[in-house]
CSV table of C-alpha atoms and ligand atoms in Angstrom, one decimal:
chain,number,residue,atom,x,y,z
A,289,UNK,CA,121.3,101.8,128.5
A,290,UNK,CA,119.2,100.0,125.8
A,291,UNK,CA,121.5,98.3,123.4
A,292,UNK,CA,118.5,96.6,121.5
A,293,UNK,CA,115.0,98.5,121.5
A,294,UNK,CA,111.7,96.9,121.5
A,295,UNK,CA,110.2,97.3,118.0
A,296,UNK,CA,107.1,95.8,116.2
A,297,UNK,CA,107.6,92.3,115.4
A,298,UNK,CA,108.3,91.7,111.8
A,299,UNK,CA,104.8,89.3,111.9
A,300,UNK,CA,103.1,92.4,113.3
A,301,UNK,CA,103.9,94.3,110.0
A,302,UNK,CA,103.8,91.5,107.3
A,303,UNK,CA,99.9,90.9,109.4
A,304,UNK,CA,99.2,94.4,108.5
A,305,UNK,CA,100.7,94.0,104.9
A,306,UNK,CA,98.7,91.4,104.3
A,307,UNK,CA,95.6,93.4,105.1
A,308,UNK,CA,96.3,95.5,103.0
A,309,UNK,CA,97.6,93.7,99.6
A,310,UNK,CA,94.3,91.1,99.8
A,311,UNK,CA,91.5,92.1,97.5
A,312,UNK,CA,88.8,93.8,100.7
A,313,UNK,CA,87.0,90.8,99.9
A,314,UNK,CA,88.8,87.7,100.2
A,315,UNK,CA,87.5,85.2,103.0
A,316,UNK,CA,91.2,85.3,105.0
A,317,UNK,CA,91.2,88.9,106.3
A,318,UNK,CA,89.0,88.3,109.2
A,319,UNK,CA,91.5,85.3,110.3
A,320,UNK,CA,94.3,87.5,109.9
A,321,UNK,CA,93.0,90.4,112.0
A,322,UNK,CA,91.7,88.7,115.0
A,323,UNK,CA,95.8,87.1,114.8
A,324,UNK,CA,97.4,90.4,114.6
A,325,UNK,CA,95.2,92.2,117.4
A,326,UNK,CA,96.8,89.3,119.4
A,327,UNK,CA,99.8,90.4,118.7
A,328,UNK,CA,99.0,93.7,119.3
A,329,UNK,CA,98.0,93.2,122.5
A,330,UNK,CA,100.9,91.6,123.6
A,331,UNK,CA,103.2,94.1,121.8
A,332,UNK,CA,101.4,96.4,124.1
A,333,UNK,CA,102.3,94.4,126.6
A,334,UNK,CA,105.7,94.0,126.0
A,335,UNK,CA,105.6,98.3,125.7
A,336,UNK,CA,104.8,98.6,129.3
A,337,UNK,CA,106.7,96.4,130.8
A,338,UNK,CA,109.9,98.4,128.7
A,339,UNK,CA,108.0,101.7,130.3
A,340,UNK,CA,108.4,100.1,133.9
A,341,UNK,CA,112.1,98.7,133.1
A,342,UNK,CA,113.0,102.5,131.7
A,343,UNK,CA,112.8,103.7,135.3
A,344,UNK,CA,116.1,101.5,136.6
A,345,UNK,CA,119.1,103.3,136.9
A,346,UNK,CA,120.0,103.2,133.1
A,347,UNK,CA,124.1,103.4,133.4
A,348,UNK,CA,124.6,100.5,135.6
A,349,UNK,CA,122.6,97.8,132.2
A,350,UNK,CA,122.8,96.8,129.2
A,351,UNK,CA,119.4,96.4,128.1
A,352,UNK,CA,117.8,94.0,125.0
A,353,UNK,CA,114.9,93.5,123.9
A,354,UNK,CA,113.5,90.5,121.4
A,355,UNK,CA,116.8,88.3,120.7
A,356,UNK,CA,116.7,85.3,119.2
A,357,UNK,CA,119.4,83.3,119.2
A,358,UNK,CA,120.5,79.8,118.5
A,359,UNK,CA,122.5,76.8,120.3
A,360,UNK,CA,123.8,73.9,117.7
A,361,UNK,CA,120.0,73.9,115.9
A,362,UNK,CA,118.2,75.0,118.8
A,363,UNK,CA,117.1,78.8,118.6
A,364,UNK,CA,115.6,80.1,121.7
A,365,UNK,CA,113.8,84.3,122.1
A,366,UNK,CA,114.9,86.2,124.9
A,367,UNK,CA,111.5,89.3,125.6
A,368,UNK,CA,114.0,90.7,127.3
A,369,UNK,CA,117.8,90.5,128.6
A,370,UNK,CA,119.5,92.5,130.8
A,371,UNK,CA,123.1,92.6,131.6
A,372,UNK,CA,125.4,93.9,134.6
A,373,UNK,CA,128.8,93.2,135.9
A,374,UNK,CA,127.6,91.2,138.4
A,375,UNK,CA,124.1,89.2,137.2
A,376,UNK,CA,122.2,88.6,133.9
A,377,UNK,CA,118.4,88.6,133.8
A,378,UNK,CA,116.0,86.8,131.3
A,379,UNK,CA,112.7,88.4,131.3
A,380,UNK,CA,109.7,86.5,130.1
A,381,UNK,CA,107.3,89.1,129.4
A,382,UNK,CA,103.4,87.5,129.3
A,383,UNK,CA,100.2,89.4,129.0
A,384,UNK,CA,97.7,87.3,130.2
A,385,UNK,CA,94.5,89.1,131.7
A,386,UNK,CA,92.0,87.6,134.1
A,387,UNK,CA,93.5,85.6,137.2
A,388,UNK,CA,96.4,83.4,137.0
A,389,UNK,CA,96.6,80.2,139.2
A,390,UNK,CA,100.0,78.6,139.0
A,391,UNK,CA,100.0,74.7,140.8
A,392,UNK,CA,103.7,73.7,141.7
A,393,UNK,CA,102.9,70.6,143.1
A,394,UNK,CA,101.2,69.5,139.0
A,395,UNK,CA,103.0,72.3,137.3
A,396,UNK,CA,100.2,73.8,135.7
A,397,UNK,CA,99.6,77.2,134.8
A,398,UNK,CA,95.6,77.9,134.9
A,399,UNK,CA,93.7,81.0,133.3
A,400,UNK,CA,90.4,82.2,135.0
A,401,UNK,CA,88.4,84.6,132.8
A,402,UNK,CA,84.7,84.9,133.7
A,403,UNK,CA,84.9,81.4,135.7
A,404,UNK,CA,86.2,79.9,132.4
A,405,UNK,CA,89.2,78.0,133.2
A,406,UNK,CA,91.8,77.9,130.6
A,407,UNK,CA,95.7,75.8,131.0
A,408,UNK,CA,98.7,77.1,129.8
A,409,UNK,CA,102.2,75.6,129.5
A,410,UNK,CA,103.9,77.2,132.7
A,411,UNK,CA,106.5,80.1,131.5
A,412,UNK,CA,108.8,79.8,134.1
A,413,UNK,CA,110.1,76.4,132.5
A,414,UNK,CA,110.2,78.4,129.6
A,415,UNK,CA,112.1,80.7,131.2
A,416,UNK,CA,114.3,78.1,132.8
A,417,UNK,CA,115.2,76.7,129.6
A,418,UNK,CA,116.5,79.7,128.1
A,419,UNK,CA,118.4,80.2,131.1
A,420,UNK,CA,120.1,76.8,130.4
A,421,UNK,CA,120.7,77.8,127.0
A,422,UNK,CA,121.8,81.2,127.4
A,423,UNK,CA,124.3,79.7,129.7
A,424,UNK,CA,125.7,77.2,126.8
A,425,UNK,CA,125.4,80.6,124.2
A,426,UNK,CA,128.0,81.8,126.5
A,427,UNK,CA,130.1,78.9,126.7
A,428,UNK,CA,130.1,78.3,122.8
A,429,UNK,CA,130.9,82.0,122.4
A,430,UNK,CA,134.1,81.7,124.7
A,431,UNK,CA,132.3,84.5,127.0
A,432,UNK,CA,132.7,83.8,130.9
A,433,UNK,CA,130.3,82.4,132.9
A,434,UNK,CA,127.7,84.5,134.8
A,435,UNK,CA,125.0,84.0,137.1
A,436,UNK,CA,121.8,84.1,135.1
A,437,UNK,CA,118.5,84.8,137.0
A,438,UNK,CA,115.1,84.1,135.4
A,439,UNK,CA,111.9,86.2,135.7
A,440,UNK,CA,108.1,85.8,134.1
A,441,UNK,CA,107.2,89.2,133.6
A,442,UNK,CA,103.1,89.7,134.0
A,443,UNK,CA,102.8,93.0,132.0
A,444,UNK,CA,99.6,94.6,133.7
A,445,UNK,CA,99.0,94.7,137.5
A,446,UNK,CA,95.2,94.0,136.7
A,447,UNK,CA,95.6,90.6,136.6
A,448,UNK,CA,95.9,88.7,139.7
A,449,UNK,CA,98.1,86.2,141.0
A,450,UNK,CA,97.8,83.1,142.7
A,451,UNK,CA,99.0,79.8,144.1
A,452,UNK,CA,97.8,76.9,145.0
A,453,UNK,CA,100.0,76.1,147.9
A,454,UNK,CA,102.8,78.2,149.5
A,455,UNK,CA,105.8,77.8,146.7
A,456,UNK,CA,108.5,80.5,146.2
A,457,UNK,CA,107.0,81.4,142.8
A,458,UNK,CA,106.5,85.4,143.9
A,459,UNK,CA,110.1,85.3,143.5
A,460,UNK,CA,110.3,84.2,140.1
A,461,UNK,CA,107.2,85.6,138.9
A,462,UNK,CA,106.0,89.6,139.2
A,463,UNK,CA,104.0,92.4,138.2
A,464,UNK,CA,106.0,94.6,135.1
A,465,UNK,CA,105.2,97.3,138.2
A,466,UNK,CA,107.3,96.1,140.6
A,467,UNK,CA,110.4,95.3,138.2
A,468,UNK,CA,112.5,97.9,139.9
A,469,UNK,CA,112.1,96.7,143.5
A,470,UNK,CA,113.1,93.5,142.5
A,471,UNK,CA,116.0,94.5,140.0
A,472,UNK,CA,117.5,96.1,143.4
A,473,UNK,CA,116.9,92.9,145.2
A,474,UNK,CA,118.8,90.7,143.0
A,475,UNK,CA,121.5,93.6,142.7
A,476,UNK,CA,121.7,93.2,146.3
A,477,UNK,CA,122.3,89.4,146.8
A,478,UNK,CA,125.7,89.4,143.6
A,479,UNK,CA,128.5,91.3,145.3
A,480,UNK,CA,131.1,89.8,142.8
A,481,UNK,CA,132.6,91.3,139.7
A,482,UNK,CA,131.9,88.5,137.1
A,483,UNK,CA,132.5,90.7,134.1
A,484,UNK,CA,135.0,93.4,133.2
A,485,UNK,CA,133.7,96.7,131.0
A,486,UNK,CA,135.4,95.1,128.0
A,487,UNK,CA,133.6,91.5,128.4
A,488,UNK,CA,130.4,93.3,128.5
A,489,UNK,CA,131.3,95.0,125.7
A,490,UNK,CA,132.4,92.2,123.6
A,491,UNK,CA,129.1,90.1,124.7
A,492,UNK,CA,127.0,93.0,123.9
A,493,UNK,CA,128.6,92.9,120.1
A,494,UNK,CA,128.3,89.2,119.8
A,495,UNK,CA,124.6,89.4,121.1
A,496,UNK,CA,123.5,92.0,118.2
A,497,UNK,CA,125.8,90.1,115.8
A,498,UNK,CA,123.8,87.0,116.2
A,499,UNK,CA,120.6,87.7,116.7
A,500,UNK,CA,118.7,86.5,114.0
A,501,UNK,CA,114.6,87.7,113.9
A,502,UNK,CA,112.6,85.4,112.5
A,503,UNK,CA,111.0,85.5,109.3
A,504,UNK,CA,108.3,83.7,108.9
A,505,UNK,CA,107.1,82.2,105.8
A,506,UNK,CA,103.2,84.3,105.7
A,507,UNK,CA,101.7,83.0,102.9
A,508,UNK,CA,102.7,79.7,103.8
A,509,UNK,CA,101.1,80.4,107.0
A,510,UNK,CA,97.8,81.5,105.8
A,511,UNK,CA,97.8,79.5,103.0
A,512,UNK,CA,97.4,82.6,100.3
A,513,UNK,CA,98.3,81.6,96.8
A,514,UNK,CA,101.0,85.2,95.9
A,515,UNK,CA,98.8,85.6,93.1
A,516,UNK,CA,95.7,86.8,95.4
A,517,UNK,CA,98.1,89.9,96.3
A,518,UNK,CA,97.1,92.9,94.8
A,519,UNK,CA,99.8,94.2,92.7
A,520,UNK,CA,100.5,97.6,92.0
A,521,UNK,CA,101.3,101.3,93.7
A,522,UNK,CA,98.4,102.3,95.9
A,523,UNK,CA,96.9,105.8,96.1
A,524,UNK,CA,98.1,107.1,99.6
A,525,UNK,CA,94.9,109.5,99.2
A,526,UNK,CA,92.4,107.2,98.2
A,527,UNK,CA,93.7,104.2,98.9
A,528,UNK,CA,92.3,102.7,95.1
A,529,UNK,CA,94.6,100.6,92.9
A,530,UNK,CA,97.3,101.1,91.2
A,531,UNK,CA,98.3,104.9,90.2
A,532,UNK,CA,100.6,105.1,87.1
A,533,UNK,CA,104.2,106.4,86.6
A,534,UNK,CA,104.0,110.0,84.5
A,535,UNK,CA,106.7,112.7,84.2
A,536,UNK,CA,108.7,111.0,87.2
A,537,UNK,CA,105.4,111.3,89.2
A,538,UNK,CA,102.9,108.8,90.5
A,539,UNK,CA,99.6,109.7,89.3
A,540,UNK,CA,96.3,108.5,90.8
A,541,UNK,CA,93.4,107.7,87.7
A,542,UNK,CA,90.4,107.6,90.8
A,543,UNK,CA,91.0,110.9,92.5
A,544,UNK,CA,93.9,112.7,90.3
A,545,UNK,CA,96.5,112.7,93.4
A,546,UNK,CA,100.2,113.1,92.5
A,547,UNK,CA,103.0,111.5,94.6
A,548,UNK,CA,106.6,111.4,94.6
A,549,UNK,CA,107.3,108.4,96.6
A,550,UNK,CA,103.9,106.1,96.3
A,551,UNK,CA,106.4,103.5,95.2
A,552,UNK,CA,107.8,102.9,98.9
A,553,UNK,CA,105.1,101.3,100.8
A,554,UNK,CA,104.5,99.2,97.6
A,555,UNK,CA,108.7,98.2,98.2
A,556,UNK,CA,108.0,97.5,101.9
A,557,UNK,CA,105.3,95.4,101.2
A,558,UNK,CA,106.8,93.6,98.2
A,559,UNK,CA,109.9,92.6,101.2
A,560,UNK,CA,107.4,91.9,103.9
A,561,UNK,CA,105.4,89.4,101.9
A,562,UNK,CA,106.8,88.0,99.5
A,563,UNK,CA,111.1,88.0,99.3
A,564,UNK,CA,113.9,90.3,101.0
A,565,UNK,CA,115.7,90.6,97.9
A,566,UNK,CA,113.9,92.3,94.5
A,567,UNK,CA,115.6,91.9,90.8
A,568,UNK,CA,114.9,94.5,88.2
A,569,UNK,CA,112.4,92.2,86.5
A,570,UNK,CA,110.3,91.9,89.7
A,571,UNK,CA,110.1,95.4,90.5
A,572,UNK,CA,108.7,96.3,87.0
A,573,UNK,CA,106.0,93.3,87.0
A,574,UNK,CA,105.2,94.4,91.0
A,575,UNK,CA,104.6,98.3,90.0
A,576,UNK,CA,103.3,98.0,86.6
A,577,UNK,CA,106.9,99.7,85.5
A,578,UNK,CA,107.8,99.0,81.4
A,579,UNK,CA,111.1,100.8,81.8
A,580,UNK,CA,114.0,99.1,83.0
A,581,UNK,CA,115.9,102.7,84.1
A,582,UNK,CA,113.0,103.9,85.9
A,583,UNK,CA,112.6,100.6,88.0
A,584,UNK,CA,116.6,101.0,88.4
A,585,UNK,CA,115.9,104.7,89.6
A,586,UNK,CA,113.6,104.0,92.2
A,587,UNK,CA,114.9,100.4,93.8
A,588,UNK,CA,118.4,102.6,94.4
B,232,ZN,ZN1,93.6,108.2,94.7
């Protein structure tokens, strides 16, 4: 059962609401693109690897997808986490294409694309550490201990494996393909009841309760001065700037198009980029809105 779906990031949408509030010809656009089709690779990534872990026997998991939580100051993000009576497992979900050569004996993690090697930190002591600090999560959450297995998740069987030396790696790392296999592998080796229906219940709660997505600062990140945004209600028809409030209607001057609800996207955009709470004032500046009521109207 998934507790927690897998949804876009919240950088995958303020990417794309950047796009679209910089003027068409400002000199950061390209930047931002080539970042968010990274992202949008690996969300696809992350999509088939949940397609593959949607074919486990759904009753006996609790499924979750994208936590991030926090130890003291530390915060750590879980891809994916799934829970049992009898096991945990941390999945590291990577999407690297191209052939992956992973050297115990230097611990390095080496990309080959088109003979172009390319090093990587190795995600199984990522996934290692989060192990270790899911482990204290539970502790400082007064849940019971658990025995928590780690796996890195490659999400498309295309891309090939190797080692340079025979290491026990093929445990710990897998194709999103063979997920199932080796869910019923681990299932196979814990015979012990380590947590009651009620402690999985309370853990699932404390999980949603504290995971805390990250919200990045993006015009920070990008450097983008919030008075290069284009302010405004867009045209959903036309796409031109900014269509004006008449007779409780959104009216378009470029191509006459009339809209109920234009205002939303403009709202979405306004929390994406720039602050997840909006007075009065600001929502009348951001539309181009003189009266107070009608801003009132709309924000409720
Ligand atoms: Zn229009």
């Amino acid at each position: 059962m998934i507790i927690k779906d897998l949804s876009e990031t919240l950088r995958i949408k303020m990417n794309h609401a950047l796009i679209n509030l910089l003027p068409n010809d400002s000199p950061k656009i390209d930047l931002i693109s080539v970042d968010l089709a990274k992202r949008e690779a690996g969300f696809q990534g992350e999509k088939n690897f949940r397609y593959h872990l949607n074919s486990v026997p759904q009753e006996d998991f609790r499924i979750f997808y994208d936590l991030r939580l926090n130890v003291g100051d530390t915060f750590f993000q879980i891809d994916a986490l799934l829970i049992s009576q009898f096991f945990v497992i941390i999945f590291e979900v990577k999407n690297f294409y191209g052939t992956l050569t992973f050297d115990s004996k230097f611990n390095q993690f080496i990309r080959t694309v088109n003979h172009k090697e390319e090093g990587f930190p190795n995600p199984l002591i990522q996934a290692k550490k989060h192990q270790r600090l899911l482990d204290l999560w539970l502790k400082k959450n007064k849940l019971p201990p658990v025995p928590i297995e780690c796996l890195v998740v490659i999400s498309y069987s295309s891309t090939i494996l190797r080692t340079t030396e025979n290491s026990n790696i093929n445990d710990k790392i897998i194709h999103a393909e063979n997920i199932t296999f080796k869910i019923e592998e681990i299932k196979s080796r814990y015979k012990k009841l380590k947590l009651t229906s009620r402690i999985i219940k309370k853990m699932s709660d404390t999980l949603i309760s504290q995971d805390t997505p990250l919200r990045p600062d993006i015009l920070q990140i990008y450097n983008i001065p919030q008075e290069d945004l284009r302010k405004g209600v867009q045209c959903p028809q036309c796409k031109s700037y900014a269509m004006n409030r008449k007779y409780r209607r959104w009216h378009c001057p470029h191509c006459t198009f009339i809209s109920k609800d234009a205002h939303r996207q403009a709202l979405i955009d306004f929390y994406l980029l720039l602050s997840p709470t909006i007075t009065n004032f600001q929502c009348r500046e951001f539309l181009f809105l003189t009266n107070r009521k009608t801003a009132q109207f709309l924000l409720t």
